[in-house]
Amino acid sequence: MNSSSAHPRSNEFDVAILGSGMAGGLLGAVLARNGVRVLLLDAGTHPRFAVGESTIPYTSGMTRLLADRYQVPELMPLSSFKGIQKHVTRSCGQKQNFGFVYHREGEAQNAQEINQLVVPSAIRTETHLFRQDIDAYLFNVAVKYGAHARLATRISDVDIDPASGAVLRADSGEEFRAKYVVDGSGFRSPLAERFGLRETPTRAKTHTRAMFTHMIGVKRFDDAPAAKNHDQPNPWHNGTLHHVFDGGWLWVIPFDNHEGSTNPLCSVGLTLDPRKYPKGELSAEQEFDDFLKRFPEIAWQFEGARAVRPWVSTGRLQYSANQVVGERYCLTSHAAGFIDALYSRGLTNTLEVVNALGWRLIAASRDGDWSQERFGYVDSLQQGLFDFHDDIVYSSFVGFRNYELWNAVNRTWMLGTMLGNVMLEDAYYRFVKTGRDDVFLELEQSKYPGSPLPVSAGFNDMGRLVREQCQLVEENRTDATAAAHRILEHIKNADFVAPSFRLGERDTRCFNMSPGKMARNAVWCRREAPPEIGPRMINASKGLVRMRLKGGE
């Protein structure tokens, strides 16, 4: 793909992007690097506060893929904690694990009711992104490659002609013209409002609200009296910690959890089901303090901590769109919809959509075909990503009522996280080896768009089973422990995961991909795994070994 740094000479562009956050900066950089005339419009400026700070292996893998597929080398450092530290900023934290500690109000924390998934740090450590620095970096990369940026410019009206493109009008009266519009602006999407795209009510089964801020002085939970008997394989402080309880969860994302950090802050957020925890008249800070009084073992971690920026308090988080692709436009990222920050899938979904949109927009800028049909898959993808995330978060909130059920639901998330990364690393390995772009097109030929493992009917049957069992529990039509048993039995009998991982067993509360487990998995891949799974896992392992030999960057 060829580059172009020429700036447009007028207010006419190939693609106008509304929003210059993570989605807008990434897409702007990808398009501008490949000769597309890009306009980045944003009502705000950089740097600025944003949440969505925790990466998962799929996020980092997709970042590497975007860097190579679209020849934007500045993206490659963002694919690893080490790369960010060396080339971008030292304000981010490390993420070696996903940690979950289960609590009951008014009871001592049971040391056996914990779960953890450890990121194989010998290959790559994930990152707690200090978003104001990362978003500004991406914005500047887009500008470097020729994207024309207009910050502090609020778009108040959009007219779209399917034959010619869009006219965008700013509050100031200035007009911009583009052949295509990508709206990555968020809930108050101008295009969603203009074309009446919001689902009312949303189809989301998840029902949550949140309050969040950045704090200083948050203590290491590893030092808490409640944690002295925990047997998790990796320190809680080295990753993203989730305190979970009936009706919600609380995130702790430190940016100062390594020696090289220059950032003393910690991201803290409390997410609640308003049907159990109604929003009253208290301020967010007062409500947070009131919550801590109910859970003193969580409160220990916040003794002496204080917020360094105003708390943000939301209404219901969930919203969706009945359509995200139309004639000459596409909604992406949080303009299209949102579920919940649980499992850190927001960034992953953003990168997935940037990858699917990127080549289509580049091709359209060259051949003039901006038809809705060309972008139809992006609609299916985004709706699939929304529904998959909704199912697992909804099931998790039902699971929060009972540790046995939560312990089972958590395995299904672990499997999705690990196997989704296998699919991505397999495609990336084949792309690097052959240079053929069509390996990514293969992934679009699936009856399960948005699924982490679109090639496996068994995996997707598991997702349906988990959702249905949790619905039965919610409706008091089955017992939570019985539902947990059914879920674990399905995993025990699954053909998409090595039996040696023991993820179908109740006591496999924590999982660390050790060299021994990797070796046993390799044997299973060659001898027993179904043909749509085994070779992909082998390719993924080869690709990760290659990355490790290159130093994890």
Coordinates of C-alpha atoms in Angstrom, one line a residue:
M1 CA 0.0 0.0 0.0
N2 CA 1.4 3.3 -1.0
S3 CA 1.7 6.4 1.2
S4 CA 0.8 10.0 0.7
S5 CA 1.5 13.0 2.8
A6 CA -0.2 15.6 0.6
H7 CA -2.7 17.7 2.5
P8 CA -6.0 18.5 0.8
R9 CA -6.2 21.9 -0.8
S10 CA -9.8 22.6 0.1
N11 CA -12.6 21.4 2.4
E12 CA -13.2 18.4 0.2
F13 CA -12.1 14.9 1.4
D14 CA -12.4 11.3 0.7
V15 CA -13.3 10.4 4.3
A16 CA -14.4 12.5 7.2
I17 CA -14.0 11.0 10.6
L18 CA -16.0 12.3 13.5
G19 CA -14.0 11.9 16.7
S20 CA -10.2 11.8 17.1
G21 CA -10.0 9.4 20.0
M22 CA -8.7 5.8 19.8
A23 CA -11.0 4.9 16.8
G24 CA -10.5 8.1 14.9
G25 CA -6.8 8.3 15.4
L26 CA -6.2 4.7 14.4
L27 CA -8.4 4.9 11.3
G28 CA -7.1 8.3 10.4
A29 CA -3.5 7.0 10.5
V30 CA -4.3 3.9 8.5
L31 CA -6.1 5.8 5.8
A32 CA -3.8 8.7 5.5
R33 CA -0.8 6.4 5.3
N34 CA -2.4 4.8 2.3
G35 CA -3.2 7.9 0.3
V36 CA -6.7 8.6 1.4
R37 CA -7.6 12.3 1.9
V38 CA -8.8 12.3 5.5
L39 CA -10.5 14.9 7.6
L40 CA -10.4 14.4 11.4
L41 CA -13.1 16.4 13.2
D42 CA -13.5 16.7 16.9
A43 CA -15.4 18.9 19.3
G44 CA -12.7 18.6 21.9
T45 CA -8.9 18.8 22.0
H46 CA -5.9 16.7 23.1
P47 CA -4.8 15.7 25.6
R48 CA -8.0 14.6 27.4
F49 CA -9.3 12.1 29.9
A50 CA -10.7 8.8 28.6
V51 CA -11.5 5.4 30.1
G52 CA -11.1 2.1 28.2
E53 CA -7.5 1.6 29.6
S54 CA -6.8 -2.1 29.8
T55 CA -5.6 -4.1 26.8
I56 CA -6.0 -7.9 26.3
P57 CA -3.8 -10.1 24.1
Y58 CA -6.2 -9.7 21.2
T59 CA -5.9 -5.9 21.4
S60 CA -2.2 -6.1 21.1
G61 CA -2.3 -8.7 18.4
M62 CA -4.6 -6.6 16.3
T63 CA -2.4 -3.6 16.8
R64 CA 0.5 -5.5 15.3
L65 CA -1.7 -6.7 12.5
L66 CA -2.8 -3.1 11.7
A67 CA 0.8 -1.9 11.8
D68 CA 2.0 -4.5 9.2
R69 CA -1.2 -4.8 7.1
Y70 CA -1.5 -1.1 6.5
Q71 CA 2.3 -0.3 6.8
V72 CA 2.0 2.1 9.7
P73 CA 5.1 1.3 11.7
E74 CA 4.3 3.8 14.4
L75 CA 1.5 1.5 15.6
M76 CA 3.9 -1.4 16.3
P77 CA 5.2 0.0 19.7
L78 CA 1.6 0.1 20.9
S79 CA 1.3 -3.7 20.6
S80 CA 3.3 -4.4 23.8
F81 CA 4.0 -2.9 27.2
K82 CA 7.7 -2.9 26.4
G83 CA 7.2 -1.1 23.1
I84 CA 5.1 1.6 24.7
Q85 CA 7.6 2.2 27.5
K86 CA 10.5 2.5 25.0
H87 CA 8.9 4.5 22.2
V88 CA 5.7 6.2 23.3
T89 CA 5.3 7.0 27.0
R90 CA 6.3 5.8 30.5
S91 CA 2.9 6.9 31.9
C92 CA 1.3 3.5 31.3
G93 CA 1.1 0.5 33.6
Q94 CA 1.8 -3.2 33.0
K95 CA -0.8 -5.9 32.8
Q96 CA 0.3 -9.4 33.6
N97 CA -3.0 -10.8 34.6
F98 CA -6.8 -10.4 34.8
G99 CA -7.7 -10.8 38.4
F100 CA -11.1 -11.4 40.1
V101 CA -11.8 -11.4 43.8
Y102 CA -15.4 -12.4 44.9
H103 CA -17.0 -10.6 47.8
R104 CA -20.2 -11.0 49.8
E105 CA -21.6 -7.9 51.6
G106 CA -21.2 -8.3 55.4
E107 CA -19.0 -11.4 55.1
A108 CA -15.3 -12.1 55.2
Q109 CA -13.8 -12.8 51.8
N110 CA -13.3 -16.5 51.1
A111 CA -9.7 -17.0 50.0
Q112 CA -10.9 -19.9 47.7
E113 CA -13.3 -17.6 45.8
I114 CA -10.8 -16.0 43.4
N115 CA -10.1 -16.3 39.7
Q116 CA -7.1 -15.2 37.6
L117 CA -6.0 -15.5 34.0
V118 CA -2.3 -14.9 33.6
V119 CA -0.9 -13.4 30.4
P120 CA 2.1 -15.4 29.2
S121 CA 4.7 -12.7 30.1
A122 CA 7.5 -14.6 28.4
I123 CA 5.8 -13.7 25.2
R124 CA 4.2 -10.3 25.8
T125 CA 3.0 -8.2 28.8
E126 CA -0.3 -6.3 28.3
T127 CA -0.7 -2.7 29.2
H128 CA -2.8 -0.3 31.3
L129 CA -3.1 2.6 28.8
F130 CA -3.0 6.1 30.1
R131 CA -5.4 7.1 27.4
Q132 CA -4.7 10.9 27.2
D133 CA -1.1 10.1 26.1
I134 CA -2.0 7.2 23.8
D135 CA -4.9 9.0 22.1
A136 CA -2.7 12.1 21.5
Y137 CA 0.0 9.9 20.0
L138 CA -2.4 8.2 17.6
F139 CA -3.8 11.6 16.6
N140 CA -0.3 12.9 15.9
V141 CA 0.5 9.8 13.8
A142 CA -2.6 10.5 11.6
V143 CA -1.6 14.1 11.2
K144 CA 2.0 13.1 10.3
Y145 CA 0.7 11.0 7.4
G146 CA -1.4 13.9 6.1
A147 CA -4.8 13.7 7.9
H148 CA -6.3 17.2 8.0
A149 CA -7.3 17.8 11.6
R150 CA -9.9 20.3 12.9
L151 CA -10.2 20.1 16.7
A152 CA -12.6 22.2 18.8
T153 CA -15.0 21.9 15.8
R154 CA -18.4 20.7 16.6
I155 CA -20.5 19.3 13.8
S156 CA -24.2 20.3 14.2
D157 CA -25.6 19.0 10.9
V158 CA -24.9 16.3 8.3
D159 CA -26.5 15.9 4.9
I160 CA -25.8 12.8 2.8
D161 CA -26.4 12.3 -0.8
P162 CA -26.0 8.6 -1.8
A163 CA -24.7 9.7 -5.2
S164 CA -22.1 12.2 -4.1
G165 CA -21.3 12.1 -0.4
A166 CA -21.8 14.3 2.6
V167 CA -21.9 17.9 3.6
L168 CA -20.9 18.5 7.3
R169 CA -21.7 21.8 8.9
A170 CA -20.0 23.1 12.0
D171 CA -21.5 25.3 14.7
S172 CA -19.3 28.0 13.3
G173 CA -21.1 27.8 9.9
E174 CA -18.1 26.3 8.2
E175 CA -18.9 23.4 5.7
F176 CA -16.8 20.3 4.9
R177 CA -17.5 17.8 2.1
A178 CA -16.5 14.2 2.1
K179 CA -17.3 11.2 -0.1
Y180 CA -17.8 9.0 3.1
V181 CA -18.4 9.7 6.8
V182 CA -17.2 7.5 9.7
D183 CA -18.7 8.4 13.0
G184 CA -16.6 7.4 16.0
S185 CA -17.7 10.1 18.2
G186 CA -19.6 8.2 21.0
F187 CA -23.2 8.0 22.4
R188 CA -24.2 11.4 21.1
S189 CA -23.4 10.4 17.5
P190 CA -24.5 13.0 15.0
L191 CA -25.2 10.3 12.5
A192 CA -27.2 8.2 14.9
E193 CA -29.3 11.2 15.7
R194 CA -29.6 12.4 12.2
F195 CA -30.8 9.1 10.8
G196 CA -32.7 7.8 13.9
L197 CA -30.5 4.8 14.2
R198 CA -30.7 4.2 18.0
E199 CA -32.6 1.1 19.2
T200 CA -35.3 2.3 21.7
P201 CA -35.2 0.4 23.9
T202 CA -31.8 -1.1 23.4
R203 CA -31.8 -4.9 22.8
A204 CA -29.0 -5.3 25.4
K205 CA -29.7 -7.7 28.2
T206 CA -27.0 -6.1 30.4
H207 CA -28.3 -3.3 32.6
T208 CA -25.6 -1.3 34.4
R209 CA -24.4 2.2 35.3
A210 CA -21.0 3.4 36.4
M211 CA -18.9 6.0 38.2
F212 CA -15.2 6.4 37.7
T213 CA -12.2 8.7 38.2
H214 CA -8.4 8.6 38.6
M215 CA -7.1 8.3 42.1
I216 CA -3.8 8.6 43.9
G217 CA -2.7 6.6 47.0
V218 CA -4.6 3.4 46.1
K219 CA -2.9 0.5 48.0
R220 CA -1.7 -2.8 46.7
F221 CA -4.5 -5.4 47.3
D222 CA -1.8 -8.0 47.7
D223 CA -0.9 -6.4 51.1
A224 CA -4.5 -6.5 52.3
P225 CA -5.4 -8.8 55.3
A226 CA -8.1 -10.4 53.1
A227 CA -5.5 -11.4 50.5
K228 CA -3.0 -13.2 52.8
N229 CA -4.3 -16.7 51.9
H230 CA -4.9 -16.1 48.2
D231 CA -3.2 -18.7 46.0
Q232 CA -3.3 -16.9 42.6
P233 CA -0.2 -17.4 40.5
N234 CA 0.6 -13.7 39.8
P235 CA 0.4 -10.6 42.1
W236 CA -3.0 -8.8 41.9
H237 CA -1.1 -5.5 41.6
N238 CA 0.6 -6.6 38.4
G239 CA -2.6 -6.7 36.5
T240 CA -6.2 -5.4 36.2
L241 CA -8.0 -6.2 39.4
H242 CA -11.8 -6.7 39.5
H243 CA -13.6 -6.9 42.8
V244 CA -16.9 -8.7 42.0
F245 CA -20.1 -9.0 44.1
D246 CA -23.8 -9.5 43.7
G247 CA -24.9 -6.6 41.6
G248 CA -21.7 -5.2 40.2
W249 CA -17.9 -5.0 40.0
L250 CA -15.2 -2.5 40.8
W251 CA -12.0 -2.1 38.6
V252 CA -8.6 -1.1 39.8
I253 CA -6.1 -0.3 37.0
P254 CA -2.8 1.0 38.3
F255 CA -0.4 3.0 36.1
D256 CA 2.4 2.9 38.7
N257 CA 2.8 -0.9 39.1
H258 CA 6.4 -1.1 37.8
E259 CA 9.7 0.6 38.5
G260 CA 9.8 2.6 35.3
S261 CA 6.5 4.3 35.7
T262 CA 6.3 8.1 35.8
N263 CA 2.6 8.1 36.6
P264 CA 1.3 7.7 40.2
L265 CA -2.3 7.5 39.2
C266 CA -4.8 4.6 39.3
S267 CA -8.0 4.2 37.4
V268 CA -10.9 3.3 39.6
G269 CA -14.5 2.6 38.5
L270 CA -17.6 1.1 40.1
T271 CA -20.2 -0.5 37.9
L272 CA -23.6 -1.4 39.3
D273 CA -26.9 -2.9 38.3
P274 CA -29.3 0.0 39.0
R275 CA -32.1 -2.5 39.7
K276 CA -30.2 -3.6 42.8
Y277 CA -28.3 -0.3 43.4
P278 CA -30.7 2.5 42.3
K279 CA -29.1 5.8 41.6
G280 CA -30.1 8.3 44.3
E281 CA -29.3 11.9 45.2
L282 CA -25.8 11.2 46.5
S283 CA -22.8 12.5 44.5
A284 CA -20.6 9.9 42.8
E285 CA -17.9 10.4 45.4
Q286 CA -20.4 10.0 48.3
E287 CA -21.9 6.9 46.7
F288 CA -18.5 5.4 46.3
D289 CA -17.7 6.0 49.9
D290 CA -21.1 4.6 50.9
F291 CA -20.4 1.5 48.9
L292 CA -17.0 0.9 50.6
K293 CA -18.7 0.9 54.0
R294 CA -20.7 -2.1 52.8
F295 CA -17.5 -4.0 51.7
P296 CA -14.8 -3.2 54.3
E297 CA -12.3 -5.6 52.8
I298 CA -12.5 -3.7 49.5
A299 CA -12.4 -0.4 51.5
W300 CA -9.0 -1.3 52.9
Q301 CA -7.5 -0.7 49.4
F302 CA -8.8 2.8 49.3
E303 CA -7.8 4.0 52.8
G304 CA -6.0 7.3 52.3
A305 CA -6.7 7.4 48.5
R306 CA -8.2 10.4 46.9
A307 CA -9.5 11.4 43.5
V308 CA -7.4 13.7 41.4
R309 CA -10.1 14.6 38.9
P310 CA -13.9 15.0 39.2
W311 CA -15.9 11.8 39.4
V312 CA -18.0 10.9 36.3
S313 CA -21.4 9.3 37.0
T314 CA -23.5 7.8 34.3
G315 CA -27.0 6.7 33.7
R316 CA -27.6 3.3 32.0
L317 CA -24.5 2.5 30.0
Q318 CA -26.1 0.3 27.3
Y319 CA -27.2 1.6 24.0
S320 CA -27.3 0.1 20.5
A321 CA -28.1 0.9 16.9
N322 CA -30.4 -1.0 14.6
Q323 CA -28.1 -0.2 11.7
V324 CA -24.5 1.0 11.7
V325 CA -23.8 1.1 7.9
G326 CA -25.8 3.2 5.4
E327 CA -25.2 4.9 2.1
R328 CA -21.9 6.8 2.5
Y329 CA -21.6 6.4 6.2
C330 CA -20.6 4.0 9.0
L331 CA -20.9 4.3 12.8
T332 CA -18.0 2.7 14.6
S333 CA -16.6 2.3 18.1
H334 CA -18.9 3.9 20.8
A335 CA -21.0 5.7 18.2
A336 CA -22.4 2.3 17.3
G337 CA -23.1 0.9 20.8
F338 CA -21.8 0.1 24.2
I339 CA -22.2 -2.7 26.8
D340 CA -19.9 -2.4 29.8
A341 CA -16.2 -2.1 30.5
L342 CA -16.1 -5.6 31.9
Y343 CA -13.5 -7.8 30.1
S344 CA -11.9 -4.8 28.4
R345 CA -13.4 -5.6 25.0
G346 CA -14.1 -2.0 24.0
L347 CA -10.6 -1.4 22.6
T348 CA -10.6 -4.8 20.9
N349 CA -13.9 -4.2 19.2
T350 CA -12.6 -0.8 18.0
L351 CA -9.5 -2.3 16.4
E352 CA -11.6 -5.1 14.8
V353 CA -13.7 -2.5 13.1
V354 CA -10.8 -0.3 12.0
N355 CA -9.3 -3.4 10.4
A356 CA -12.5 -4.3 8.5
L357 CA -13.1 -0.7 7.5
G358 CA -9.6 0.2 6.5
W359 CA -9.1 -1.7 3.3
R360 CA -12.6 -1.0 2.2
L361 CA -12.2 2.7 2.5
I362 CA -8.8 2.6 0.8
A363 CA -10.2 0.6 -2.1
A364 CA -13.2 2.9 -2.4
S365 CA -11.0 6.0 -2.6
R366 CA -9.2 4.4 -5.5
D367 CA -12.1 2.8 -7.5
G368 CA -14.9 5.2 -6.5
D369 CA -17.2 2.4 -5.3
W370 CA -18.7 3.7 -2.0
S371 CA -21.8 1.5 -2.2
Q372 CA -23.4 0.3 1.0
E373 CA -22.9 -3.3 -0.2
R374 CA -19.2 -2.9 0.0
F375 CA -19.4 -2.1 3.7
G376 CA -22.2 -4.5 4.6
Y377 CA -19.9 -6.9 6.5
V378 CA -18.9 -4.1 8.9
D379 CA -22.5 -3.8 10.0
S380 CA -22.7 -7.6 10.6
L381 CA -19.3 -7.5 12.4
Q382 CA -20.3 -4.7 14.8
Q383 CA -23.7 -6.1 15.6
G384 CA -22.0 -9.5 16.3
L385 CA -19.4 -7.9 18.5
F386 CA -22.1 -6.1 20.5
D387 CA -24.2 -9.3 20.9
F388 CA -21.3 -11.5 21.9
H389 CA -20.2 -9.0 24.6
D390 CA -23.7 -8.5 25.8
D391 CA -24.2 -12.2 26.3
I392 CA -21.0 -12.7 28.3
V393 CA -21.5 -9.6 30.5
Y394 CA -25.1 -10.4 31.1
S395 CA -24.2 -13.9 32.1
S396 CA -21.5 -12.6 34.4
F397 CA -23.8 -10.3 36.2
V398 CA -26.2 -13.2 36.8
G399 CA -23.2 -15.2 37.9
F400 CA -22.1 -12.5 40.4
R401 CA -25.1 -13.7 42.5
N402 CA -23.5 -17.0 43.3
Y403 CA -19.8 -17.8 43.3
E404 CA -20.2 -21.3 41.8
L405 CA -22.1 -19.9 38.8
W406 CA -19.6 -17.0 38.4
N407 CA -16.7 -19.5 38.6
A408 CA -18.2 -21.4 35.6
V409 CA -19.1 -18.3 33.6
N410 CA -15.6 -17.0 34.1
R411 CA -14.2 -20.1 32.3
T412 CA -16.2 -19.3 29.2
W413 CA -14.7 -15.8 29.1
M414 CA -11.2 -17.3 29.6
L415 CA -11.8 -19.6 26.6
G416 CA -13.0 -16.8 24.4
T417 CA -10.0 -14.6 25.3
M418 CA -7.5 -17.3 24.7
L419 CA -9.0 -18.9 21.6
G420 CA -9.8 -15.5 20.0
N421 CA -6.1 -14.7 20.3
V422 CA -5.3 -18.0 18.6
M423 CA -7.5 -17.1 15.6
L424 CA -5.8 -13.7 15.3
E425 CA -2.3 -15.0 15.7
D426 CA -2.9 -17.7 13.1
A427 CA -4.1 -15.2 10.5
Y428 CA -1.2 -12.9 11.3
Y429 CA 1.3 -15.7 11.0
R430 CA 0.0 -16.7 7.6
F431 CA -0.1 -13.1 6.5
V432 CA 3.5 -12.5 7.5
K433 CA 4.6 -15.8 5.9
T434 CA 2.8 -15.4 2.6
G435 CA 2.1 -11.6 2.3
R436 CA -1.4 -12.5 1.2
D437 CA -4.1 -10.1 2.4
D438 CA -6.9 -12.6 1.7
V439 CA -6.1 -14.6 4.9
F440 CA -8.1 -11.8 6.7
L441 CA -11.0 -12.1 4.2
E442 CA -11.3 -15.8 5.2
L443 CA -12.2 -14.7 8.7
E444 CA -15.1 -12.7 7.3
Q445 CA -16.7 -15.9 5.8
S446 CA -18.4 -17.1 9.0
K447 CA -21.9 -17.6 10.3
Y448 CA -20.7 -16.2 13.7
P449 CA -19.5 -12.6 13.0
G450 CA -18.1 -11.0 16.1
S451 CA -17.3 -14.3 17.8
P452 CA -13.8 -14.9 19.1
L453 CA -13.8 -18.4 17.5
P454 CA -16.0 -18.1 14.4
V455 CA -14.8 -21.5 13.0
S456 CA -16.2 -23.6 15.9
A457 CA -19.8 -24.5 16.3
G458 CA -19.0 -26.0 19.6
F459 CA -17.6 -22.8 21.0
N460 CA -20.6 -20.8 19.9
D461 CA -23.0 -23.4 21.2
M462 CA -21.3 -23.0 24.6
G463 CA -22.0 -19.2 24.5
R464 CA -25.7 -20.0 23.8
L465 CA -25.8 -22.6 26.6
V466 CA -24.3 -20.1 29.1
R467 CA -26.8 -17.4 28.2
E468 CA -29.7 -19.7 28.4
Q469 CA -28.6 -21.2 31.8
C470 CA -28.2 -17.7 33.2
Q471 CA -31.6 -16.7 32.0
L472 CA -33.1 -19.7 33.7
V473 CA -31.3 -18.7 36.9
E474 CA -32.5 -15.1 36.7
E475 CA -36.1 -16.4 36.2
N476 CA -35.7 -18.8 39.2
R477 CA -36.3 -21.7 36.9
T478 CA -33.1 -23.5 37.8
D479 CA -30.6 -23.5 40.6
A480 CA -27.3 -21.5 40.1
T481 CA -25.2 -24.5 41.2
A482 CA -26.9 -26.8 38.8
A483 CA -26.4 -24.2 36.0
A484 CA -22.7 -24.0 36.9
H485 CA -22.4 -27.8 36.7
R486 CA -24.0 -27.9 33.2
I487 CA -21.6 -25.2 31.9
L488 CA -18.6 -27.0 33.3
E489 CA -19.7 -30.3 31.8
H490 CA -20.1 -28.7 28.4
I491 CA -16.5 -27.5 28.7
K492 CA -15.2 -30.9 29.8
N493 CA -16.7 -32.5 26.7
A494 CA -15.7 -29.7 24.3
D495 CA -13.6 -30.4 21.2
F496 CA -12.2 -26.9 21.0
V497 CA -9.9 -26.9 24.1
A498 CA -7.2 -29.2 25.3
P499 CA -8.4 -31.5 28.1
S500 CA -5.1 -31.0 29.9
F501 CA -6.1 -27.4 30.6
R502 CA -8.8 -28.7 32.9
L503 CA -10.9 -25.6 32.4
G504 CA -14.0 -27.8 32.8
E505 CA -13.1 -28.6 36.4
R506 CA -14.5 -26.6 39.3
D507 CA -11.2 -26.1 41.0
T508 CA -9.3 -24.6 38.0
R509 CA -10.0 -21.2 39.4
C510 CA -6.8 -19.7 38.0
F511 CA -5.0 -20.4 34.8
N512 CA -1.4 -19.7 33.9
M513 CA -0.2 -20.8 30.4
S514 CA 3.1 -22.5 31.6
P515 CA 5.7 -24.0 29.2
G516 CA 4.4 -27.4 30.2
K517 CA 0.8 -26.6 29.3
M518 CA 1.9 -25.2 26.0
A519 CA 3.8 -28.4 25.2
R520 CA 0.8 -30.6 26.1
N521 CA -1.4 -28.3 24.1
A522 CA 0.9 -28.7 21.1
V523 CA 0.6 -32.5 21.3
W524 CA -3.2 -32.3 21.5
C525 CA -3.2 -29.9 18.5
R526 CA -1.4 -32.5 16.4
R527 CA -3.2 -35.6 17.5
E528 CA -6.7 -34.8 18.7
A529 CA -7.8 -31.3 17.9
P530 CA -10.4 -30.9 15.2
P531 CA -9.0 -29.8 11.8
E532 CA -10.5 -26.3 12.0
I533 CA -8.7 -25.7 15.4
G534 CA -5.4 -27.7 15.6
P535 CA -3.4 -26.2 12.7
R536 CA -4.5 -22.7 13.7
M537 CA -3.1 -23.2 17.2
I538 CA 0.1 -24.5 15.8
N539 CA 0.5 -21.5 13.6
A540 CA -0.3 -19.2 16.4
S541 CA 2.3 -20.8 18.6
K542 CA 4.9 -20.4 15.8
G543 CA 4.0 -16.8 15.5
L544 CA 4.3 -16.1 19.2
V545 CA 7.6 -17.9 19.4
R546 CA 8.9 -15.7 16.6
M547 CA 7.7 -12.6 18.4
R548 CA 9.4 -13.8 21.6
L549 CA 12.7 -14.3 19.8
K550 CA 12.4 -10.7 18.5
G551 CA 12.1 -9.4 22.0
G552 CA 8.3 -9.1 22.4
E553 CA 8.1 -5.9 20.3

